[in-house]
CSV table of C-alpha atoms in Angstrom, one decimal:
chain,number,residue,atom,x,y,z
A,24,MET,CA,-0.1,0.0,0.0
A,25,LYS,CA,2.9,2.3,0.8
A,26,THR,CA,4.3,1.7,-2.6
A,27,ILE,CA,1.1,2.5,-4.3
A,28,GLY,CA,0.6,5.6,-2.2
A,29,LEU,CA,4.3,7.0,-3.1
A,30,THR,CA,3.7,6.4,-6.8
A,31,PHE,CA,0.4,8.3,-6.7
A,32,LEU,CA,2.0,11.2,-4.9
A,33,LEU,CA,5.0,11.2,-7.2
A,34,ALA,CA,2.8,11.2,-10.2
A,35,ALA,CA,0.7,14.1,-8.8
A,36,ALA,CA,3.8,16.1,-8.2
A,37,LEU,CA,5.0,15.6,-11.7
A,38,PHE,CA,1.6,16.7,-13.4
A,39,SER,CA,1.3,19.7,-11.0
A,40,GLN,CA,4.7,20.9,-12.2
A,41,ALA,CA,4.1,20.4,-15.8
A,42,PRO,CA,4.1,23.5,-18.0
A,43,PRO,CA,0.8,24.7,-19.4
A,44,ALA,CA,-0.1,23.4,-23.0
A,45,ALA,CA,1.3,25.5,-25.8
A,46,ALA,CA,-1.1,27.4,-28.0
A,47,PRO,CA,-2.2,25.9,-31.1
A,48,ALA,CA,0.1,26.6,-34.0
A,49,ASN,CA,-2.6,28.3,-35.9
A,50,SER,CA,-3.5,30.6,-32.9
A,51,TRP,CA,-3.2,34.5,-33.4
A,52,ARG,CA,-3.9,37.3,-31.1
A,53,ILE,CA,-5.1,40.7,-32.2
A,54,ASP,CA,-2.7,43.6,-32.0
A,55,PRO,CA,-4.5,46.5,-30.2
A,56,LEU,CA,-1.7,49.0,-31.0
A,57,HIS,CA,-2.3,48.4,-34.7
A,58,SER,CA,-5.9,47.5,-34.9
A,59,GLN,CA,-9.0,49.6,-35.0
A,60,ALA,CA,-12.8,49.5,-35.9
A,61,ASN,CA,-14.0,52.3,-38.2
A,62,PHE,CA,-17.6,53.3,-38.7
A,63,THR,CA,-19.6,55.7,-41.0
A,64,VAL,CA,-23.1,57.0,-40.8
A,65,ARG,CA,-25.1,59.4,-42.9
A,66,HIS,CA,-26.0,62.7,-41.1
A,67,MET,CA,-29.0,64.8,-42.1
A,68,MET,CA,-29.0,63.0,-45.5
A,69,ILE,CA,-26.3,65.3,-46.7
A,70,SER,CA,-23.1,64.2,-45.2
A,71,THR,CA,-21.1,61.4,-43.7
A,72,VAL,CA,-19.8,61.2,-40.0
A,73,ARG,CA,-16.7,59.0,-39.4
A,74,GLY,CA,-15.4,57.5,-36.2
A,75,THR,CA,-13.2,55.0,-34.8
A,76,PHE,CA,-12.9,52.6,-31.8
A,77,GLY,CA,-9.5,51.4,-30.4
A,78,GLY,CA,-9.1,48.8,-27.8
A,79,VAL,CA,-9.7,45.9,-30.4
A,80,ARG,CA,-8.7,42.7,-28.7
A,81,GLY,CA,-9.2,39.1,-29.2
A,82,THR,CA,-8.0,35.6,-30.4
A,83,ILE,CA,-8.3,34.0,-33.9
A,84,ILE,CA,-7.8,30.5,-34.8
A,85,TYR,CA,-7.0,30.6,-38.5
A,86,ASP,CA,-6.4,27.4,-40.6
A,87,ALA,CA,-5.5,28.5,-44.2
A,88,LYS,CA,-5.8,24.9,-45.5
A,89,ASN,CA,-9.2,24.5,-43.8
A,90,PRO,CA,-10.8,27.9,-43.3
A,91,ALA,CA,-14.1,26.3,-42.1
A,92,ALA,CA,-12.1,25.2,-38.9
A,93,SER,CA,-11.3,28.8,-38.2
A,94,ALA,CA,-12.8,30.8,-35.3
A,95,VAL,CA,-12.9,34.4,-34.0
A,96,GLU,CA,-13.6,35.9,-30.7
A,97,ALA,CA,-13.0,39.6,-30.3
A,98,THR,CA,-14.0,42.7,-28.2
A,99,ILE,CA,-14.0,46.5,-28.8
A,100,ASP,CA,-13.6,49.0,-26.0
A,101,CYS,CA,-16.7,51.5,-26.5
A,102,THR,CA,-15.0,54.0,-24.3
A,103,THR,CA,-12.4,54.7,-27.0
A,104,LEU,CA,-14.9,56.2,-29.4
A,105,ASN,CA,-13.6,58.9,-31.4
A,106,THR,CA,-15.1,61.3,-34.1
A,107,GLY,CA,-12.9,64.0,-33.8
A,108,GLU,CA,-15.4,66.3,-31.8
A,109,SER,CA,-15.5,66.1,-28.0
A,110,LYS,CA,-19.1,67.2,-27.6
A,111,ARG,CA,-20.4,64.6,-30.2
A,112,ASP,CA,-18.2,61.9,-28.7
A,113,SER,CA,-19.8,62.5,-25.2
A,114,ASP,CA,-23.2,62.3,-26.7
A,115,LEU,CA,-22.4,59.0,-28.5
A,116,LYS,CA,-20.8,57.6,-25.2
A,117,GLY,CA,-24.1,58.5,-23.4
A,118,GLU,CA,-27.3,56.7,-22.6
A,119,GLU,CA,-29.1,57.6,-25.9
A,120,PHE,CA,-26.4,55.7,-28.0
A,121,PHE,CA,-23.6,53.2,-26.7
A,122,ASP,CA,-24.2,53.8,-22.9
A,123,VAL,CA,-20.6,53.1,-22.2
A,124,LYS,CA,-20.8,53.3,-18.4
A,125,LYS,CA,-23.3,50.3,-18.5
A,126,TYR,CA,-21.8,48.6,-21.7
A,127,PRO,CA,-18.1,49.4,-21.9
A,128,ALA,CA,-17.5,46.8,-24.8
A,129,MET,CA,-18.9,45.3,-27.8
A,130,LYS,CA,-18.2,41.6,-28.6
A,131,PHE,CA,-18.1,39.4,-31.6
A,132,ARG,CA,-17.9,35.6,-31.7
A,133,SER,CA,-17.9,33.7,-34.9
A,134,LYS,CA,-20.2,30.8,-35.8
A,135,SER,CA,-18.9,30.0,-39.2
A,136,VAL,CA,-16.0,30.8,-41.6
A,137,GLN,CA,-16.3,30.2,-45.3
A,138,ALA,CA,-13.7,30.8,-48.1
A,139,VAL,CA,-15.3,32.9,-50.8
A,140,SER,CA,-12.2,33.0,-53.0
A,141,LYS,CA,-8.4,33.2,-52.6
A,142,GLY,CA,-7.6,35.8,-50.0
A,143,ASN,CA,-11.3,36.4,-49.2
A,144,LEU,CA,-13.4,34.9,-46.3
A,145,LYS,CA,-17.1,35.2,-45.1
A,146,VAL,CA,-17.2,35.2,-41.3
A,147,THR,CA,-20.7,34.8,-39.7
A,148,GLY,CA,-21.1,35.4,-36.2
A,149,ASP,CA,-23.0,37.2,-33.3
A,150,LEU,CA,-22.2,40.7,-32.6
A,151,THR,CA,-23.3,42.1,-29.0
A,152,ILE,CA,-23.9,45.9,-28.6
A,153,ASN,CA,-25.7,47.3,-25.5
A,154,ALA,CA,-26.4,43.7,-24.3
A,155,ILE,CA,-28.3,43.0,-27.6
A,156,THR,CA,-27.0,40.3,-29.8
A,157,LYS,CA,-27.7,39.8,-33.5
A,158,GLN,CA,-26.1,37.8,-36.2
A,159,VAL,CA,-23.9,39.7,-38.7
A,160,VAL,CA,-21.7,38.7,-41.7
A,161,LEU,CA,-18.2,40.1,-42.1
A,162,THR,CA,-16.6,40.2,-45.6
A,163,LEU,CA,-12.9,39.7,-44.9
A,164,ASP,CA,-10.1,40.7,-47.3
A,165,GLY,CA,-7.2,38.5,-46.2
A,166,PRO,CA,-5.4,37.3,-44.1
A,167,THR,CA,-2.3,38.5,-45.7
A,168,ASP,CA,1.0,36.4,-45.9
A,169,GLU,CA,3.1,36.1,-42.9
A,170,ILE,CA,5.8,38.7,-42.1
A,171,LYS,CA,8.1,39.4,-39.2
A,172,ASP,CA,7.9,42.7,-37.6
A,173,THR,CA,11.1,44.7,-36.0
A,174,ASN,CA,10.5,42.7,-32.8
A,175,ASN,CA,10.8,39.4,-34.6
A,176,ARG,CA,7.2,38.5,-34.1
A,177,ILE,CA,5.2,36.7,-37.0
A,178,LYS,CA,2.2,38.8,-38.0
A,179,ILE,CA,-0.5,38.8,-40.6
A,180,GLY,CA,-3.2,41.4,-41.4
A,181,ALA,CA,-6.9,41.5,-42.6
A,182,THR,CA,-9.6,44.0,-43.2
A,183,ALA,CA,-13.3,43.1,-42.6
A,184,THR,CA,-16.5,45.0,-43.4
A,185,THR,CA,-20.2,44.8,-42.6
A,186,GLN,CA,-23.2,46.9,-42.3
A,187,ILE,CA,-25.5,47.0,-39.2
A,188,SER,CA,-28.8,48.6,-38.3
A,189,ARG,CA,-28.3,50.6,-35.1
A,190,LYS,CA,-32.1,50.4,-34.1
A,191,GLU,CA,-31.6,46.7,-33.9
A,192,TYR,CA,-29.1,47.3,-31.1
A,193,GLY,CA,-31.5,49.6,-29.2
A,194,ILE,CA,-29.8,53.0,-30.5
A,195,LEU,CA,-33.1,54.6,-31.3
A,196,TYR,CA,-32.1,58.4,-31.4
A,197,ASN,CA,-33.6,59.7,-34.5
A,198,PRO,CA,-35.2,63.2,-34.6
A,199,ILE,CA,-37.1,64.1,-37.7
A,200,MET,CA,-36.2,67.2,-39.5
A,201,GLU,CA,-38.4,69.9,-40.9
A,202,ALA,CA,-37.6,68.7,-44.5
A,203,GLY,CA,-38.8,65.5,-43.6
A,204,GLY,CA,-35.6,63.4,-43.3
A,205,VAL,CA,-33.9,62.1,-40.3
A,206,ALA,CA,-30.9,63.3,-38.5
A,207,VAL,CA,-29.0,60.1,-38.4
A,208,SER,CA,-29.3,57.2,-40.7
A,209,ASP,CA,-30.2,53.7,-39.4
A,210,GLU,CA,-27.5,52.1,-41.5
A,211,VAL,CA,-24.0,52.0,-40.0
A,212,LYS,CA,-21.0,50.7,-42.1
A,213,ILE,CA,-18.2,49.2,-40.2
A,214,THR,CA,-14.6,48.4,-41.3
A,215,LEU,CA,-12.1,46.6,-39.2
A,216,ASP,CA,-8.5,46.9,-39.8
A,217,ILE,CA,-6.6,44.2,-37.8
A,218,GLU,CA,-3.0,43.1,-37.3
A,219,LEU,CA,-2.4,39.7,-35.7
A,220,ILE,CA,0.6,38.2,-33.7
A,221,LYS,CA,1.2,34.5,-33.8
A,222,ASN,CA,1.0,32.9,-30.3
């Protein structure tokens, strides 16, 4: 019995000291310093307002030989919203729009990845904004070929685009103008420019 007990204790000690499993060879993390989410929305039916979000983070499993096995999980820091005008930024971060104090981040999780053509993917997944989740489709240009940066890290890049209805996410602000149009269009175009670092 003593021999069995000592063997068990030795095995437990060895397993407890084992290093954590390495990340999969096809695992990448988003580089938040070189990634951003850009959006455009029509204003008063005569112009376009542009803005950006920083704080883009997440993990991507990318299998170039079998894109359907790929997966994406990402978050965007809503508190980083910037349109170049502080009063407008404050309004957009408020309760009528992104309500960043209550919902500081938007989230995306893929459900499927499909190769459309060489260098182009279609990523379908769930986008959560203001605690409301809707399915969206990202059209992705990339990923690019691998390169090494100045820190000897392996990187790839990609650009993804989609369009959403802000009303579907509870962003309902929409005063009617005297001419009959609306101040802010419902359709919002989103472009994600991301760099990925190999894990």
